[in-house]
Coordinates of C-alpha atoms in Angstrom, one line a residue:
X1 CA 0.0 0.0 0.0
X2 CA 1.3 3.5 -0.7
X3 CA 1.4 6.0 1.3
X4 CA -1.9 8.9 1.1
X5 CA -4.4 6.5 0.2
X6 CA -7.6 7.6 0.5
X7 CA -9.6 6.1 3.5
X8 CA -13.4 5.2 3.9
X9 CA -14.0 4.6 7.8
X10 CA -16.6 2.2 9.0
X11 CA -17.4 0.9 12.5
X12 CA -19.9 -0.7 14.8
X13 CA -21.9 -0.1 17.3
X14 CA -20.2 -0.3 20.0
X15 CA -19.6 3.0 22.0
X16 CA -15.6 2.2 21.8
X17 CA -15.5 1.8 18.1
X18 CA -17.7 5.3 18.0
X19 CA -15.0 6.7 19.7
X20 CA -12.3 5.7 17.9
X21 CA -14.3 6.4 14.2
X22 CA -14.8 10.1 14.9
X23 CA -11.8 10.4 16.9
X24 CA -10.2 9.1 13.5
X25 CA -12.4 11.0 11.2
X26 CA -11.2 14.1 12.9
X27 CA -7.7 13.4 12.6
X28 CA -7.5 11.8 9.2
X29 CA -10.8 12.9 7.6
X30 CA -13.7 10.8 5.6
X31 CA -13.6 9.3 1.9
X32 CA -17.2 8.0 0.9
X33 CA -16.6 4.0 0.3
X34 CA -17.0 4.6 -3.3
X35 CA -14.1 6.9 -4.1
X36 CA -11.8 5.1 -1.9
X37 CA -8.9 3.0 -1.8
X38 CA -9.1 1.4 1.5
X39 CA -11.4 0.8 4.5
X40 CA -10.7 0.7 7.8
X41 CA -13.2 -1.3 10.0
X42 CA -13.1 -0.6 13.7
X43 CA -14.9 -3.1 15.8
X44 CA -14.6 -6.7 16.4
X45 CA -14.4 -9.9 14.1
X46 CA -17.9 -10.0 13.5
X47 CA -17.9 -6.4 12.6
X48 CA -14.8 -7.2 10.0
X49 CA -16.7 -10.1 8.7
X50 CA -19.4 -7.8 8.1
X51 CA -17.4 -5.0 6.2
X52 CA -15.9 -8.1 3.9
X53 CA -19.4 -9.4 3.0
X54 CA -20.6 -5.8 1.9
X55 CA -18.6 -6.7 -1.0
X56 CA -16.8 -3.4 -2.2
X57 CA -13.6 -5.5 -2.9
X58 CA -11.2 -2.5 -1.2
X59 CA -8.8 -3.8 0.7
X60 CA -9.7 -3.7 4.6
X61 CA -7.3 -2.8 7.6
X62 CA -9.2 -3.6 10.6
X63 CA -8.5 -1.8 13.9
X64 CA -9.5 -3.4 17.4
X65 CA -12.2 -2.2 19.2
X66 CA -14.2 -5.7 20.4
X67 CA -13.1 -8.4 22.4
X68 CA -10.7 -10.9 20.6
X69 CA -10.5 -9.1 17.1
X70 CA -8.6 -12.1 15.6
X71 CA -9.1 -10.7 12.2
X72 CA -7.9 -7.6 13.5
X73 CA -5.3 -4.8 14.4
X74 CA -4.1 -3.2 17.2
X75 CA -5.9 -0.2 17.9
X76 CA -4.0 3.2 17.6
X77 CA -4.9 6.4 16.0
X78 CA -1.3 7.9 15.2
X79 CA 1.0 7.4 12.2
X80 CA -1.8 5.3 10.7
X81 CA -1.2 6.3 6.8
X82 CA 2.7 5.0 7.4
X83 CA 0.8 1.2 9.0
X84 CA -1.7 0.9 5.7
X85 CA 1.9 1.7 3.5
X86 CA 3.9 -0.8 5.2
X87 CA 0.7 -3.4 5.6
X88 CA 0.2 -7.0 4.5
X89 CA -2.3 -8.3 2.2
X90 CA -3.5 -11.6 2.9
X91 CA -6.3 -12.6 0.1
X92 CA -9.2 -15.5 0.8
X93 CA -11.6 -17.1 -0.5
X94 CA -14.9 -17.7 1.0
X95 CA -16.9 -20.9 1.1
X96 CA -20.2 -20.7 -0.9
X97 CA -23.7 -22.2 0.4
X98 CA -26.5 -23.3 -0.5
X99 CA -29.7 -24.9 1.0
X100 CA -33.1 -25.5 0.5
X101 CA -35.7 -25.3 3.4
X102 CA -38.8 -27.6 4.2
X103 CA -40.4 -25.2 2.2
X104 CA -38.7 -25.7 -1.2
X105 CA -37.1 -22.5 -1.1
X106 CA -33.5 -22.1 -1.9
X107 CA -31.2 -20.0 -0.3
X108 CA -27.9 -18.7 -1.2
X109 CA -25.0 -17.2 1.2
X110 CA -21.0 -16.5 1.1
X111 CA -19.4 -17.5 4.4
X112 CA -15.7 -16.2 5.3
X113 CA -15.1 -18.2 8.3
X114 CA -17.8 -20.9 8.5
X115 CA -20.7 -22.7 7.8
X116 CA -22.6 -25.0 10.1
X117 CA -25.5 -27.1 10.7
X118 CA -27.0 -26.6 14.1
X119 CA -29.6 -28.5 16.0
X120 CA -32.9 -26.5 15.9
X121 CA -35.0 -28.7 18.7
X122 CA -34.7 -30.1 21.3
X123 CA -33.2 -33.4 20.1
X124 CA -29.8 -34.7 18.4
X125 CA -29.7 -33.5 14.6
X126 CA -29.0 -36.6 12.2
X127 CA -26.6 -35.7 9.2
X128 CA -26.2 -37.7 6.0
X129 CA -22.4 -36.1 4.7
X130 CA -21.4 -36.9 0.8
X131 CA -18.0 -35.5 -0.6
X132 CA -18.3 -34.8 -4.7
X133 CA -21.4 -37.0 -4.8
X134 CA -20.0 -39.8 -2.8
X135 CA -21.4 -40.7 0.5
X136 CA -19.2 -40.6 3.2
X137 CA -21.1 -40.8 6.1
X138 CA -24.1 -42.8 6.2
X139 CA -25.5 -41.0 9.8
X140 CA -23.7 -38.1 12.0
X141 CA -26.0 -38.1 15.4
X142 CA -24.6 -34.5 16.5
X143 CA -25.4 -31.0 17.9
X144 CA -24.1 -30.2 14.5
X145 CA -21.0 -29.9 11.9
X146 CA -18.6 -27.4 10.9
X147 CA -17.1 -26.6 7.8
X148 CA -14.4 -24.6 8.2
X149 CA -12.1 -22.4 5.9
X150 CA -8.4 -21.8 7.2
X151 CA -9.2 -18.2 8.1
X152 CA -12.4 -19.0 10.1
X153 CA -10.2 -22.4 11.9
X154 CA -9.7 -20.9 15.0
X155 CA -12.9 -19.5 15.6
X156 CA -16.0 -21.4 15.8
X157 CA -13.9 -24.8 14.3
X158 CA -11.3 -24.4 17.1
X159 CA -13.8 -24.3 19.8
X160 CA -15.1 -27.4 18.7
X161 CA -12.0 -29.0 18.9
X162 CA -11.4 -29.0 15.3
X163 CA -7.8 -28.8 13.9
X164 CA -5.9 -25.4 12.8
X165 CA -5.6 -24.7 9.6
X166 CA -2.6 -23.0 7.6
X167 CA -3.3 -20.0 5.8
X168 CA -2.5 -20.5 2.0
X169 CA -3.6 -24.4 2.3
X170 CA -6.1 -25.8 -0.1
X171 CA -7.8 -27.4 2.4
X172 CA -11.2 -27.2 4.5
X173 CA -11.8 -28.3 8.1
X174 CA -15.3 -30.5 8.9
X175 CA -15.6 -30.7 12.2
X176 CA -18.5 -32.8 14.4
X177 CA -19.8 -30.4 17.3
X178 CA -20.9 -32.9 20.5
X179 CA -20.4 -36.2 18.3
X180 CA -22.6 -39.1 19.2
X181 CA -22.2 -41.2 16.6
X182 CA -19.9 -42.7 15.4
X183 CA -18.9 -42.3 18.9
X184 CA -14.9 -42.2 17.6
X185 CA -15.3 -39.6 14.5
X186 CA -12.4 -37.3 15.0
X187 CA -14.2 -34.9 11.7
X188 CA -12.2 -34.4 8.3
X189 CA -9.5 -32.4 6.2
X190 CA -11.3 -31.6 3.3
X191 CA -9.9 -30.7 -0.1
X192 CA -11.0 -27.1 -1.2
X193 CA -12.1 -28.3 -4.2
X194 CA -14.9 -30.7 -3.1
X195 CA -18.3 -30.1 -2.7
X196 CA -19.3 -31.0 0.8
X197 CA -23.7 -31.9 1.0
X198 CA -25.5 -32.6 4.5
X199 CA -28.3 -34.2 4.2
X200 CA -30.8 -33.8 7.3
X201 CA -32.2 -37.0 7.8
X202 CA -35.8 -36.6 9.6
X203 CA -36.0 -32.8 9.6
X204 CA -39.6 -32.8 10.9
X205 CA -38.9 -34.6 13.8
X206 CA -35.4 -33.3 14.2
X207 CA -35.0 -29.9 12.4
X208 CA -31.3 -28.3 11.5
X209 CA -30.6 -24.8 10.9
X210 CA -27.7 -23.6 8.5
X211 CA -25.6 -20.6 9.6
X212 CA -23.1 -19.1 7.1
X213 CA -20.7 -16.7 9.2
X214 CA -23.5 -15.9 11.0
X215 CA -26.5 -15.7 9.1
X216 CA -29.1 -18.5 9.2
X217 CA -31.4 -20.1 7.3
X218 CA -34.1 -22.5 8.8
X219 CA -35.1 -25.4 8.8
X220 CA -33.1 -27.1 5.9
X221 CA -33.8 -30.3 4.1
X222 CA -30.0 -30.7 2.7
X223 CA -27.2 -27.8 2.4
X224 CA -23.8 -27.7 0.0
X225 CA -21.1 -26.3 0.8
X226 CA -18.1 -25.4 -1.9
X227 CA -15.4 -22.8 -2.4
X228 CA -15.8 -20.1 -4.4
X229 CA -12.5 -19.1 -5.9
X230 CA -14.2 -16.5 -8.4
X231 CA -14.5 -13.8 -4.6
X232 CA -11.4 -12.4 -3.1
X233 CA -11.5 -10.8 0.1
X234 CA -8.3 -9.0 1.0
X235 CA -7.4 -7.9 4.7
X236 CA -4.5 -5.8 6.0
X237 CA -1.9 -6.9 8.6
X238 CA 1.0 -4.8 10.3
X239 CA 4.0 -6.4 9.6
X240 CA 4.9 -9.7 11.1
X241 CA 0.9 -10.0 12.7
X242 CA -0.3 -11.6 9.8
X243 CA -3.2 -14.6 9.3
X244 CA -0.2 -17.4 9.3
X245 CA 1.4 -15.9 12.2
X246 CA -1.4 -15.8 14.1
X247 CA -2.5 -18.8 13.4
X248 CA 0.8 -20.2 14.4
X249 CA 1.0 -18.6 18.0
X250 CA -2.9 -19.6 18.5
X251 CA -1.4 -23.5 17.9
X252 CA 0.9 -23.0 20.7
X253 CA -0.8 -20.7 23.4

């Protein structure tokens, strides 16, 4: 990045990243998004996730005002055209889903980080999981299943005990979340090149809700999952606090 690019600021709602947006604003002024170059997001991962899915395709430097902001910055108002100069780009690709519902409809969403299939009632949800039209998995009896990009690995993924994945690897994570059966099932490395189907197996009786970083859709007969190498979302890291790097101090915290 060179240096006097011009800046679109964005934040959430939180009263910190307020702050910090029109404590920026006044020091650095205000582009509109669609004259500029860059956007800085000030918030927390969900808030970054959030700027990425509006779609402008600007690179985003993201500055932390929530809790973990994994995906993010440190926060700090000065010499900030001389961090966006010496930033790093890291570039992903999102996973794309899509689903139908009991009632016929389809439904179609990007995730960065994650999709998942998530127990809706009160009882176990009962997958069906085929890998490029192959079945794999004749019945997951689960709270749900992951699939995870390397970016999102460490978020939702991670917390289900699902492995880390390196950034740059052509690889998805498909983690179980509270496995029943099969009672062993450790989950899968998936290639990012397969398309990944759940089918819920008695919905009415045991209904499933698909979340794509966030966003649901419910209830859902069946729901594939590929990746979409035709999007690129492009985030900024100061030097040496990049995706891999972070990913490699979360594997040994």
């Amino acid at each position: 990045m060179g240096k006097g690019k011009l800046i679109h600021f964005a934040a959430s709602n939180a009263e910190s990243a307020q702050i910090a947006l029109e404590q920026l604003v006044r020091r650095y002024g205000q582009v509109p998004r669609e004259s500029a170059e860059v956007i800085v997001a000030l918030g927390g991962d969900g808030f970054m996730l959030q700027t990425l899915h509006d779609g402008s395709g600007l690179p985003v430097y993201g500055m932390n005002r929530g809790t973990i902001g994994f995906l993010m910055n440190d926060y700090e108002p000065k010499d900030l055209p001389e961090r966006l100069a010496g930033a790093e780009e890291a570039v992903i690709n999102p996973l794309a889903m899509r689903a139908e519902t009991m009632d016929g409809e389809i439904h179609e969403l990007l995730a960065i980080n994650e999709v998942s299939l998530l127990r809706a009632g009160p009882q176990a949800a009962k997958l069906q999981i085929s890998i490029n039209g192959k079945l794999r998995m004749e019945e997951l009896v689960c709270d749900g299943a992951i699939l995870s990009t390397p970016a999102g690995s460490t978020a939702y993924n991670y917390s289900a005990h699902g492995p880390i994945l390196p950034i740059g690897s052509d690889v998805l994570a498909l983690t179980g979340i509270a496995s029943f059966r099969p009672r062993r099932w450790q989950g899968a490395i998936i290639p990012n090149s397969a398309l990944v189907r759940f089918d819920v197996l008695d919905p009415e009786k045991r209904p499933v809700m698909a979340d794509a970083d966030s966003r649901s859709v419910k209830p859902v007969r069946w729901v594939e999952v590929r990746s979409e190498p035709g999007v690129e979302h492009r985030i900024l890291f100061d030097p040496g606090h990049g995706l891999e790097e972070r990913l490699m101090r979360e594997q040994f915290a």
